[in-house]
Every structure is written in structure tokens, then in C-alpha cells.
């Protein structure tokens, strides 16, 4: 607009915005499949967009129909540009088929783009059963691990989802200043993490079953390169063995640190005090432990 109130208009021009058509691929061969966890990879080419404009990840479901924007998903937290990414899915169940596919969410347009649907089946926990000639079979590894040299997944007593804090505020069975009574023996119940994820006849061991274990077996300290040192537990009844690691224990305080010491594991048996349950050191020495603590579990299986 000029001083004499005339409006001058330039020529009309036009532009065309770039079409956003990303390429999404889901790797049909997972990097790792365990009993309770897996590592999956996918490939996303952003077609010129930046990772700030997009959200990348995986959708999961136990059915093909369940893979949608309202279902379970893991957002990829990395900062890589175009290319391959991977995510880890935990708390899976034994011998269960899961469906998954990569996705990209373009934030500006509010649009999802999907890769093809693939699937995998978790390992069968029954393959980890070792017959030591006792009243129950013992697992060859910790709950949440796939071999004796992997870290198990720690749980508070009665919890089936780890919170990795070990505080009263995080423990779901503490209310109004006291521990909620779950019964004196949670083995095989809804409060048993071994039964929740390994299924079948798997469960937490009772105090009596741990006593049977250490009364019937011999403990031999053995150097194993992967973990520096472990105990190989030999059965005196049929000369079979399992390995108990002695190099890691979870110190579940508010900082959730890991200290190197003799490992402690839960039993399913509560003490005569509602706030405590029995744990064991290397299946040999019992301790009254606060239920809020997060410890590993070595499952047992009925024949």
C-alpha cells in the first residue's frame, strides 16, 4: 500500500510441496528370540524428513488384528537417521506367537505408515527343565534369562511386573501403611511371576523345595570364563547338574544399583511376619527379606 493509498499486487506464483512417502520394512528374522524377550529390527527411509518430525518403532500383538495404533508399541529411542533400528520387547510368555511390524508416525500430518506384518514364536521354557532326581525339576537358568550366564529379571515378592526400584511406593502390595496379605505360599498363584511368563507347570520354589535342593546336592565352585566364577550344583541322586551364578545380586534400593556379591533368590514362602518372605543365598542359606525387594527367581517345574 502506497502513501496515496494505492494497492499494488505482484504476479501470482505457485509451489508444490514434496510428497512424503517413506519406505518401511520389517525384518522377518529377529536378532534374538528368548522365552521372555526378543530383539527385533526394521528399516525406515524417511524420504527427506528428519527424525524430529517422525516417530519410529514397532507394534506388537498376539493377533494380526491387534496390530493397530491403539495396540502395544515400542518407540525407538535412538537418534539415527535413515536406516536400520532395533527394539527390545520384554515380559513375553513362553511358547507364544507374537505379530509385529515397523511403523513411522509423521507428526506434521498425523499419519502412520506401516511395514509388513511378521511373526515369531518364543522359546519353550520346558526345554530348560533339568531333572536332578528331586520332587520337582529345576530350571537351568533364572526367570527372564535364556542361559545360566545371563542376568535374570528381578521381581518384588508377589509382583509379576518388575518396577526396578524396590521401594514401598513402587510395590503394589503395600497400602495404608502395611503389606497386603497374599497368603503364606504364592507358588503357582496369580502372584507367581514364573507361572505368569513360563506357564504350564512352572512356578516359584517353596522353602521346602529349596531345602530339598541343598540337602540332596553338592556345590562345587567352578571357573567359567563368561562370568569369572560360578557354582555348579551336582545332584547326588543322578549326577546331573545346573549352574548358579555367584557374581551378581540386585541391590534394589532407590538407586537400583548392581553390586557384585553372592546372589539371592526368592522362595514362594512367606515368613511368620507379613512384611517378609524367605529368600536364599545360592540355595543354601535362608534369609527373611522385605517383600518390596526385587530379587531373581530360579523356577521349578512339576513333573
PDB file of C-alpha atoms in Angstrom, residues 12-265:
ATOM      1  CA  UNK A  12       0.617 -14.988  -8.949  1.00  0.00           C
ATOM      2  CA  UNK A  13       3.089 -17.848  -8.401  1.00  0.00           C
ATOM      3  CA  UNK A  14       2.709 -21.387  -7.076  1.00  0.00           C
ATOM      4  CA  UNK A  15       4.714 -24.104  -5.371  1.00  0.00           C
ATOM      5  CA  UNK A  16       4.140 -27.823  -4.891  1.00  0.00           C
ATOM      6  CA  UNK A  17       5.024 -29.445  -1.565  1.00  0.00           C
ATOM      7  CA  UNK A  18       7.102 -32.596  -1.631  1.00  0.00           C
ATOM      8  CA  UNK A  19       5.192 -35.850  -1.322  1.00  0.00           C
ATOM      9  CA  UNK A  20       6.187 -37.759   1.847  1.00  0.00           C
ATOM     10  CA  UNK A  21       6.313 -41.452   1.013  1.00  0.00           C
ATOM     11  CA  UNK A  22       8.695 -43.172   3.437  1.00  0.00           C
ATOM     12  CA  UNK A  23       9.867 -46.720   2.873  1.00  0.00           C
ATOM     13  CA  UNK A  24       9.146 -49.039   5.825  1.00  0.00           C
ATOM     14  CA  UNK A  25      10.493 -52.567   6.145  1.00  0.00           C
ATOM     15  CA  UNK A  26      10.224 -55.095   8.968  1.00  0.00           C
ATOM     16  CA  UNK A  27      12.996 -57.628   9.371  1.00  0.00           C
ATOM     17  CA  UNK A  28      11.355 -61.059   9.283  1.00  0.00           C
ATOM     18  CA  UNK A  29      14.374 -62.606  11.030  1.00  0.00           C
ATOM     19  CA  UNK A  30      14.573 -61.297  14.615  1.00  0.00           C
ATOM     20  CA  UNK A  31      18.032 -60.705  16.013  1.00  0.00           C
ATOM     21  CA  UNK A  32      17.189 -62.683  19.135  1.00  0.00           C
ATOM     22  CA  UNK A  33      14.253 -64.721  20.454  1.00  0.00           C
ATOM     23  CA  UNK A  34      14.137 -65.940  24.041  1.00  0.00           C
ATOM     24  CA  UNK A  35      11.435 -67.208  26.371  1.00  0.00           C
ATOM     25  CA  UNK A  36      10.571 -63.770  27.786  1.00  0.00           C
ATOM     26  CA  UNK A  37      12.269 -61.298  25.447  1.00  0.00           C
ATOM     27  CA  UNK A  38      13.242 -60.647  21.850  1.00  0.00           C
ATOM     28  CA  UNK A  39      15.209 -58.112  19.811  1.00  0.00           C
ATOM     29  CA  UNK A  40      13.618 -57.070  16.518  1.00  0.00           C
ATOM     30  CA  UNK A  41      14.870 -54.823  13.744  1.00  0.00           C
ATOM     31  CA  UNK A  42      13.325 -52.792  10.965  1.00  0.00           C
ATOM     32  CA  UNK A  43      14.400 -50.324   8.290  1.00  0.00           C
ATOM     33  CA  UNK A  44      12.892 -46.887   7.717  1.00  0.00           C
ATOM     34  CA  UNK A  45      13.870 -44.441   4.980  1.00  0.00           C
ATOM     35  CA  UNK A  46      12.497 -41.038   5.884  1.00  0.00           C
ATOM     36  CA  UNK A  47      12.355 -39.640   2.337  1.00  0.00           C
ATOM     37  CA  UNK A  48      13.851 -36.306   3.293  1.00  0.00           C
ATOM     38  CA  UNK A  49      12.077 -35.778   6.601  1.00  0.00           C
ATOM     39  CA  UNK A  50      14.062 -35.545   9.832  1.00  0.00           C
ATOM     40  CA  UNK A  51      13.748 -37.798  12.840  1.00  0.00           C
ATOM     41  CA  UNK A  52      12.393 -34.789  14.774  1.00  0.00           C
ATOM     42  CA  UNK A  53       9.344 -34.834  12.529  1.00  0.00           C
ATOM     43  CA  UNK A  54       8.807 -38.583  12.868  1.00  0.00           C
ATOM     44  CA  UNK A  55       8.289 -41.264  15.488  1.00  0.00           C
ATOM     45  CA  UNK A  56       9.698 -44.703  14.669  1.00  0.00           C
ATOM     46  CA  UNK A  57       9.089 -48.030  16.371  1.00  0.00           C
ATOM     47  CA  UNK A  58       7.314 -51.402  16.408  1.00  0.00           C
ATOM     48  CA  UNK A  59       3.747 -52.522  17.027  1.00  0.00           C
ATOM     49  CA  UNK A  60       3.174 -55.849  18.816  1.00  0.00           C
ATOM     50  CA  UNK A  61       0.201 -58.118  19.332  1.00  0.00           C
ATOM     51  CA  UNK A  62      -0.658 -61.779  19.870  1.00  0.00           C
ATOM     52  CA  UNK A  63      -3.060 -61.486  16.890  1.00  0.00           C
ATOM     53  CA  UNK A  64      -2.699 -59.886  13.462  1.00  0.00           C
ATOM     54  CA  UNK A  65      -5.897 -57.912  14.072  1.00  0.00           C
ATOM     55  CA  UNK A  66      -4.390 -56.397  17.210  1.00  0.00           C
ATOM     56  CA  UNK A  67      -1.587 -54.612  15.362  1.00  0.00           C
ATOM     57  CA  UNK A  68      -3.063 -51.120  15.162  1.00  0.00           C
ATOM     58  CA  UNK A  69      -2.480 -47.629  16.503  1.00  0.00           C
ATOM     59  CA  UNK A  70      -4.372 -48.474  19.688  1.00  0.00           C
ATOM     60  CA  UNK A  71      -2.265 -51.569  20.409  1.00  0.00           C
ATOM     61  CA  UNK A  72       1.028 -52.219  22.137  1.00  0.00           C
ATOM     62  CA  UNK A  73       4.022 -50.412  20.691  1.00  0.00           C
ATOM     63  CA  UNK A  74       7.627 -49.611  21.452  1.00  0.00           C
ATOM     64  CA  UNK A  75       9.000 -46.246  20.351  1.00  0.00           C
ATOM     65  CA  UNK A  76      12.568 -46.350  19.083  1.00  0.00           C
ATOM     66  CA  UNK A  77      14.631 -44.066  21.323  1.00  0.00           C
ATOM     67  CA  UNK A  78      17.726 -43.781  19.130  1.00  0.00           C
ATOM     68  CA  UNK A  79      18.798 -40.748  17.118  1.00  0.00           C
ATOM     69  CA  UNK A  80      19.806 -42.462  13.898  1.00  0.00           C
ATOM     70  CA  UNK A  81      18.640 -41.007  10.584  1.00  0.00           C
ATOM     71  CA  UNK A  82      17.530 -43.181   7.658  1.00  0.00           C
ATOM     72  CA  UNK A  83      18.367 -46.818   8.162  1.00  0.00           C
ATOM     73  CA  UNK A  84      18.004 -49.806  10.441  1.00  0.00           C
ATOM     74  CA  UNK A  85      16.765 -49.592  14.003  1.00  0.00           C
ATOM     75  CA  UNK A  86      16.084 -52.241  16.662  1.00  0.00           C
ATOM     76  CA  UNK A  87      13.861 -52.548  19.710  1.00  0.00           C
ATOM     77  CA  UNK A  88      13.747 -54.972  22.646  1.00  0.00           C
ATOM     78  CA  UNK A  89      10.449 -56.427  23.836  1.00  0.00           C
ATOM     79  CA  UNK A  90      10.364 -57.915  27.345  1.00  0.00           C
ATOM     80  CA  UNK A  91       7.870 -59.777  29.548  1.00  0.00           C
ATOM     81  CA  UNK A  92       6.808 -62.148  26.786  1.00  0.00           C
ATOM     82  CA  UNK A  93       5.277 -65.545  27.540  1.00  0.00           C
ATOM     83  CA  UNK A  94       6.716 -68.975  26.772  1.00  0.00           C
ATOM     84  CA  UNK A  95       5.723 -70.759  23.527  1.00  0.00           C
ATOM     85  CA  UNK A  96       3.591 -67.847  22.338  1.00  0.00           C
ATOM     86  CA  UNK A  97       3.342 -66.401  18.819  1.00  0.00           C
ATOM     87  CA  UNK A  98       3.668 -62.622  18.537  1.00  0.00           C
ATOM     88  CA  UNK A  99       2.988 -60.476  15.483  1.00  0.00           C
ATOM     89  CA  UNK A 100       4.887 -57.277  14.822  1.00  0.00           C
ATOM     90  CA  UNK A 101       5.542 -54.618  12.201  1.00  0.00           C
ATOM     91  CA  UNK A 102       7.591 -51.464  11.907  1.00  0.00           C
ATOM     92  CA  UNK A 103       5.861 -48.125  11.801  1.00  0.00           C
ATOM     93  CA  UNK A 104       6.610 -44.475  11.193  1.00  0.00           C
ATOM     94  CA  UNK A 105       4.369 -41.713  12.540  1.00  0.00           C
ATOM     95  CA  UNK A 106       4.685 -38.443  10.602  1.00  0.00           C
ATOM     96  CA  UNK A 107       3.809 -35.893  13.267  1.00  0.00           C
ATOM     97  CA  UNK A 108       3.024 -32.906  10.998  1.00  0.00           C
ATOM     98  CA  UNK A 109       0.375 -34.817   9.076  1.00  0.00           C
ATOM     99  CA  UNK A 110      -0.726 -37.055  11.937  1.00  0.00           C
ATOM    100  CA  UNK A 111      -0.279 -40.083   9.651  1.00  0.00           C
ATOM    101  CA  UNK A 112       1.012 -43.602  10.313  1.00  0.00           C
ATOM    102  CA  UNK A 113       2.987 -45.607   7.744  1.00  0.00           C
ATOM    103  CA  UNK A 114       3.447 -49.351   8.267  1.00  0.00           C
ATOM    104  CA  UNK A 115       5.757 -52.147   7.183  1.00  0.00           C
ATOM    105  CA  UNK A 116       4.651 -55.689   6.502  1.00  0.00           C
ATOM    106  CA  UNK A 117       3.417 -57.907   9.330  1.00  0.00           C
ATOM    107  CA  UNK A 118       5.835 -60.586  10.544  1.00  0.00           C
ATOM    108  CA  UNK A 119       5.704 -63.016  13.444  1.00  0.00           C
ATOM    109  CA  UNK A 120       7.875 -65.082  15.779  1.00  0.00           C
ATOM    110  CA  UNK A 121       7.278 -67.681  18.488  1.00  0.00           C
ATOM    111  CA  UNK A 122       9.060 -67.511  21.823  1.00  0.00           C
ATOM    112  CA  UNK A 123      11.106 -70.435  23.105  1.00  0.00           C
ATOM    113  CA  UNK A 124       9.544 -73.182  25.170  1.00  0.00           C
ATOM    114  CA  UNK A 125      10.525 -72.903  28.828  1.00  0.00           C
ATOM    115  CA  UNK A 126      10.138 -76.667  29.178  1.00  0.00           C
ATOM    116  CA  UNK A 127      13.435 -77.018  27.310  1.00  0.00           C
ATOM    117  CA  UNK A 128      15.153 -75.527  30.381  1.00  0.00           C
ATOM    118  CA  UNK A 129      13.927 -78.193  32.820  1.00  0.00           C
ATOM    119  CA  UNK A 130      16.667 -80.288  34.479  1.00  0.00           C
ATOM    120  CA  UNK A 131      15.792 -83.473  36.336  1.00  0.00           C
ATOM    121  CA  UNK A 132      18.038 -83.636  39.408  1.00  0.00           C
ATOM    122  CA  UNK A 133      16.162 -86.606  40.815  1.00  0.00           C
ATOM    123  CA  UNK A 134      14.191 -84.405  43.235  1.00  0.00           C
ATOM    124  CA  UNK A 135      10.463 -83.889  43.782  1.00  0.00           C
ATOM    125  CA  UNK A 136      10.489 -81.101  41.146  1.00  0.00           C
ATOM    126  CA  UNK A 137      12.598 -80.254  38.119  1.00  0.00           C
ATOM    127  CA  UNK A 138      14.784 -77.164  38.353  1.00  0.00           C
ATOM    128  CA  UNK A 139      15.341 -74.556  35.638  1.00  0.00           C
ATOM    129  CA  UNK A 140      18.793 -74.331  34.086  1.00  0.00           C
ATOM    130  CA  UNK A 141      18.670 -70.507  34.249  1.00  0.00           C
ATOM    131  CA  UNK A 142      16.968 -67.629  36.031  1.00  0.00           C
ATOM    132  CA  UNK A 143      13.490 -66.381  35.174  1.00  0.00           C
ATOM    133  CA  UNK A 144      13.969 -63.778  32.424  1.00  0.00           C
ATOM    134  CA  UNK A 145      17.220 -65.315  31.156  1.00  0.00           C
ATOM    135  CA  UNK A 146      17.895 -67.857  28.407  1.00  0.00           C
ATOM    136  CA  UNK A 147      21.083 -69.436  29.713  1.00  0.00           C
ATOM    137  CA  UNK A 148      22.867 -69.654  33.084  1.00  0.00           C
ATOM    138  CA  UNK A 149      25.216 -66.788  32.195  1.00  0.00           C
ATOM    139  CA  UNK A 150      22.534 -64.185  31.526  1.00  0.00           C
ATOM    140  CA  UNK A 151      21.099 -61.881  34.171  1.00  0.00           C
ATOM    141  CA  UNK A 152      17.672 -62.898  35.390  1.00  0.00           C
ATOM    142  CA  UNK A 153      14.831 -60.417  35.722  1.00  0.00           C
ATOM    143  CA  UNK A 154      14.278 -59.261  39.328  1.00  0.00           C
ATOM    144  CA  UNK A 155      10.785 -59.109  40.828  1.00  0.00           C
ATOM    145  CA  UNK A 156       9.374 -57.952  44.141  1.00  0.00           C
ATOM    146  CA  UNK A 157       7.706 -60.784  46.054  1.00  0.00           C
ATOM    147  CA  UNK A 158       4.254 -61.316  44.549  1.00  0.00           C
ATOM    148  CA  UNK A 159       4.771 -58.893  41.661  1.00  0.00           C
ATOM    149  CA  UNK A 160       4.624 -60.086  38.057  1.00  0.00           C
ATOM    150  CA  UNK A 161       5.933 -56.798  36.602  1.00  0.00           C
ATOM    151  CA  UNK A 162       9.374 -55.523  37.698  1.00  0.00           C
ATOM    152  CA  UNK A 163       9.496 -51.855  38.667  1.00  0.00           C
ATOM    153  CA  UNK A 164      13.291 -51.763  39.153  1.00  0.00           C
ATOM    154  CA  UNK A 165      13.024 -49.543  42.219  1.00  0.00           C
ATOM    155  CA  UNK A 166      12.449 -51.778  45.214  1.00  0.00           C
ATOM    156  CA  UNK A 167      10.687 -49.043  47.194  1.00  0.00           C
ATOM    157  CA  UNK A 168       7.467 -49.248  49.189  1.00  0.00           C
ATOM    158  CA  UNK A 169       5.951 -46.583  46.932  1.00  0.00           C
ATOM    159  CA  UNK A 170       6.577 -48.768  43.885  1.00  0.00           C
ATOM    160  CA  UNK A 171       5.390 -52.008  45.499  1.00  0.00           C
ATOM    161  CA  UNK A 172       1.755 -52.608  44.525  1.00  0.00           C
ATOM    162  CA  UNK A 173       1.035 -54.780  47.559  1.00  0.00           C
ATOM    163  CA  UNK A 174       1.705 -52.123  50.174  1.00  0.00           C
ATOM    164  CA  UNK A 175      -1.246 -49.934  51.128  1.00  0.00           C
ATOM    165  CA  UNK A 176      -2.321 -47.790  54.071  1.00  0.00           C
ATOM    166  CA  UNK A 177       0.909 -48.362  55.930  1.00  0.00           C
ATOM    167  CA  UNK A 178       1.052 -52.163  55.730  1.00  0.00           C
ATOM    168  CA  UNK A 179       1.769 -55.051  53.382  1.00  0.00           C
ATOM    169  CA  UNK A 180      -1.214 -56.678  51.695  1.00  0.00           C
ATOM    170  CA  UNK A 181      -1.522 -60.341  52.695  1.00  0.00           C
ATOM    171  CA  UNK A 182      -1.068 -62.556  49.596  1.00  0.00           C
ATOM    172  CA  UNK A 183      -1.094 -65.840  51.503  1.00  0.00           C
ATOM    173  CA  UNK A 184       1.741 -67.810  53.031  1.00  0.00           C
ATOM    174  CA  UNK A 185       2.658 -69.606  49.774  1.00  0.00           C
ATOM    175  CA  UNK A 186       2.286 -67.878  46.366  1.00  0.00           C
ATOM    176  CA  UNK A 187       3.787 -70.692  44.256  1.00  0.00           C
ATOM    177  CA  UNK A 188       1.602 -71.309  41.196  1.00  0.00           C
ATOM    178  CA  UNK A 189      -0.795 -68.464  42.052  1.00  0.00           C
ATOM    179  CA  UNK A 190      -1.584 -65.204  40.257  1.00  0.00           C
ATOM    180  CA  UNK A 191       1.263 -63.623  42.249  1.00  0.00           C
ATOM    181  CA  UNK A 192       3.864 -66.007  40.847  1.00  0.00           C
ATOM    182  CA  UNK A 193       5.983 -64.437  38.076  1.00  0.00           C
ATOM    183  CA  UNK A 194       7.346 -67.841  36.999  1.00  0.00           C
ATOM    184  CA  UNK A 195       3.825 -69.150  36.380  1.00  0.00           C
ATOM    185  CA  UNK A 196       2.834 -65.889  34.641  1.00  0.00           C
ATOM    186  CA  UNK A 197       5.565 -65.978  31.980  1.00  0.00           C
ATOM    187  CA  UNK A 198       6.789 -69.572  31.723  1.00  0.00           C
ATOM    188  CA  UNK A 199       3.295 -71.028  32.144  1.00  0.00           C
ATOM    189  CA  UNK A 200       2.498 -74.736  32.227  1.00  0.00           C
ATOM    190  CA  UNK A 201       3.651 -76.339  35.445  1.00  0.00           C
ATOM    191  CA  UNK A 202       6.426 -73.815  36.102  1.00  0.00           C
ATOM    192  CA  UNK A 203       6.316 -71.894  39.388  1.00  0.00           C
ATOM    193  CA  UNK A 204       8.404 -70.363  42.168  1.00  0.00           C
ATOM    194  CA  UNK A 205      10.044 -72.876  44.519  1.00  0.00           C
ATOM    195  CA  UNK A 206       8.813 -73.183  48.085  1.00  0.00           C
ATOM    196  CA  UNK A 207      11.157 -73.015  51.055  1.00  0.00           C
ATOM    197  CA  UNK A 208      10.793 -76.781  51.488  1.00  0.00           C
ATOM    198  CA  UNK A 209      11.790 -77.447  47.868  1.00  0.00           C
ATOM    199  CA  UNK A 210      14.891 -75.263  48.233  1.00  0.00           C
ATOM    200  CA  UNK A 211      15.786 -77.190  51.400  1.00  0.00           C
ATOM    201  CA  UNK A 212      15.432 -80.448  49.476  1.00  0.00           C
ATOM    202  CA  UNK A 213      17.689 -78.987  46.789  1.00  0.00           C
ATOM    203  CA  UNK A 214      20.614 -78.122  49.042  1.00  0.00           C
ATOM    204  CA  UNK A 215      20.265 -81.256  51.176  1.00  0.00           C
ATOM    205  CA  UNK A 216      20.463 -83.505  48.087  1.00  0.00           C
ATOM    206  CA  UNK A 217      23.102 -81.672  46.007  1.00  0.00           C
ATOM    207  CA  UNK A 218      26.772 -80.781  46.257  1.00  0.00           C
ATOM    208  CA  UNK A 219      28.110 -77.310  45.478  1.00  0.00           C
ATOM    209  CA  UNK A 220      31.353 -77.130  43.512  1.00  0.00           C
ATOM    210  CA  UNK A 221      32.975 -73.757  42.796  1.00  0.00           C
ATOM    211  CA  UNK A 222      33.887 -73.707  39.119  1.00  0.00           C
ATOM    212  CA  UNK A 223      35.626 -71.091  36.990  1.00  0.00           C
ATOM    213  CA  UNK A 224      33.573 -70.216  33.923  1.00  0.00           C
ATOM    214  CA  UNK A 225      35.039 -67.649  31.557  1.00  0.00           C
ATOM    215  CA  UNK A 226      31.751 -65.864  30.794  1.00  0.00           C
ATOM    216  CA  UNK A 227      31.147 -64.927  34.435  1.00  0.00           C
ATOM    217  CA  UNK A 228      34.550 -65.448  36.094  1.00  0.00           C
ATOM    218  CA  UNK A 229      33.154 -67.774  38.740  1.00  0.00           C
ATOM    219  CA  UNK A 230      30.004 -69.821  39.368  1.00  0.00           C
ATOM    220  CA  UNK A 231      28.815 -72.769  41.384  1.00  0.00           C
ATOM    221  CA  UNK A 232      27.967 -75.965  39.561  1.00  0.00           C
ATOM    222  CA  UNK A 233      25.363 -77.796  41.581  1.00  0.00           C
ATOM    223  CA  UNK A 234      25.612 -81.585  41.250  1.00  0.00           C
ATOM    224  CA  UNK A 235      22.760 -83.846  42.247  1.00  0.00           C
ATOM    225  CA  UNK A 236      23.770 -86.727  44.472  1.00  0.00           C
ATOM    226  CA  UNK A 237      20.855 -88.746  43.113  1.00  0.00           C
ATOM    227  CA  UNK A 238      21.508 -88.878  39.358  1.00  0.00           C
ATOM    228  CA  UNK A 239      24.771 -86.946  38.783  1.00  0.00           C
ATOM    229  CA  UNK A 240      23.114 -84.161  36.765  1.00  0.00           C
ATOM    230  CA  UNK A 241      23.917 -80.511  37.394  1.00  0.00           C
ATOM    231  CA  UNK A 242      22.836 -76.900  36.997  1.00  0.00           C
ATOM    232  CA  UNK A 243      24.853 -73.687  37.274  1.00  0.00           C
ATOM    233  CA  UNK A 244      24.213 -70.960  39.844  1.00  0.00           C
ATOM    234  CA  UNK A 245      25.952 -67.660  39.198  1.00  0.00           C
ATOM    235  CA  UNK A 246      27.639 -66.073  42.175  1.00  0.00           C
ATOM    236  CA  UNK A 247      28.791 -62.795  40.631  1.00  0.00           C
ATOM    237  CA  UNK A 248      25.666 -60.588  40.592  1.00  0.00           C
ATOM    238  CA  UNK A 249      22.922 -59.645  43.010  1.00  0.00           C
ATOM    239  CA  UNK A 250      20.411 -56.841  42.612  1.00  0.00           C
ATOM    240  CA  UNK A 251      20.575 -54.305  45.412  1.00  0.00           C
ATOM    241  CA  UNK A 252      17.129 -52.814  44.921  1.00  0.00           C
ATOM    242  CA  UNK A 253      17.334 -49.526  46.750  1.00  0.00           C
ATOM    243  CA  UNK A 254      16.164 -46.231  45.314  1.00  0.00           C
ATOM    244  CA  UNK A 255      19.206 -46.001  43.041  1.00  0.00           C
ATOM    245  CA  UNK A 256      18.775 -49.583  41.777  1.00  0.00           C
ATOM    246  CA  UNK A 257      22.447 -50.393  41.759  1.00  0.00           C
ATOM    247  CA  UNK A 258      24.068 -53.724  40.940  1.00  0.00           C
ATOM    248  CA  UNK A 259      26.716 -54.943  43.329  1.00  0.00           C
ATOM    249  CA  UNK A 260      28.955 -57.981  42.948  1.00  0.00           C
ATOM    250  CA  UNK A 261      28.186 -60.436  45.709  1.00  0.00           C
ATOM    251  CA  UNK A 262      26.548 -63.801  46.361  1.00  0.00           C
ATOM    252  CA  UNK A 263      23.183 -63.894  44.556  1.00  0.00           C
ATOM    253  CA  UNK A 264      19.931 -64.049  46.470  1.00  0.00           C
ATOM    254  CA  UNK A 265      16.718 -65.604  45.109  1.00  0.00           C
TER     255      UNK A 265
END
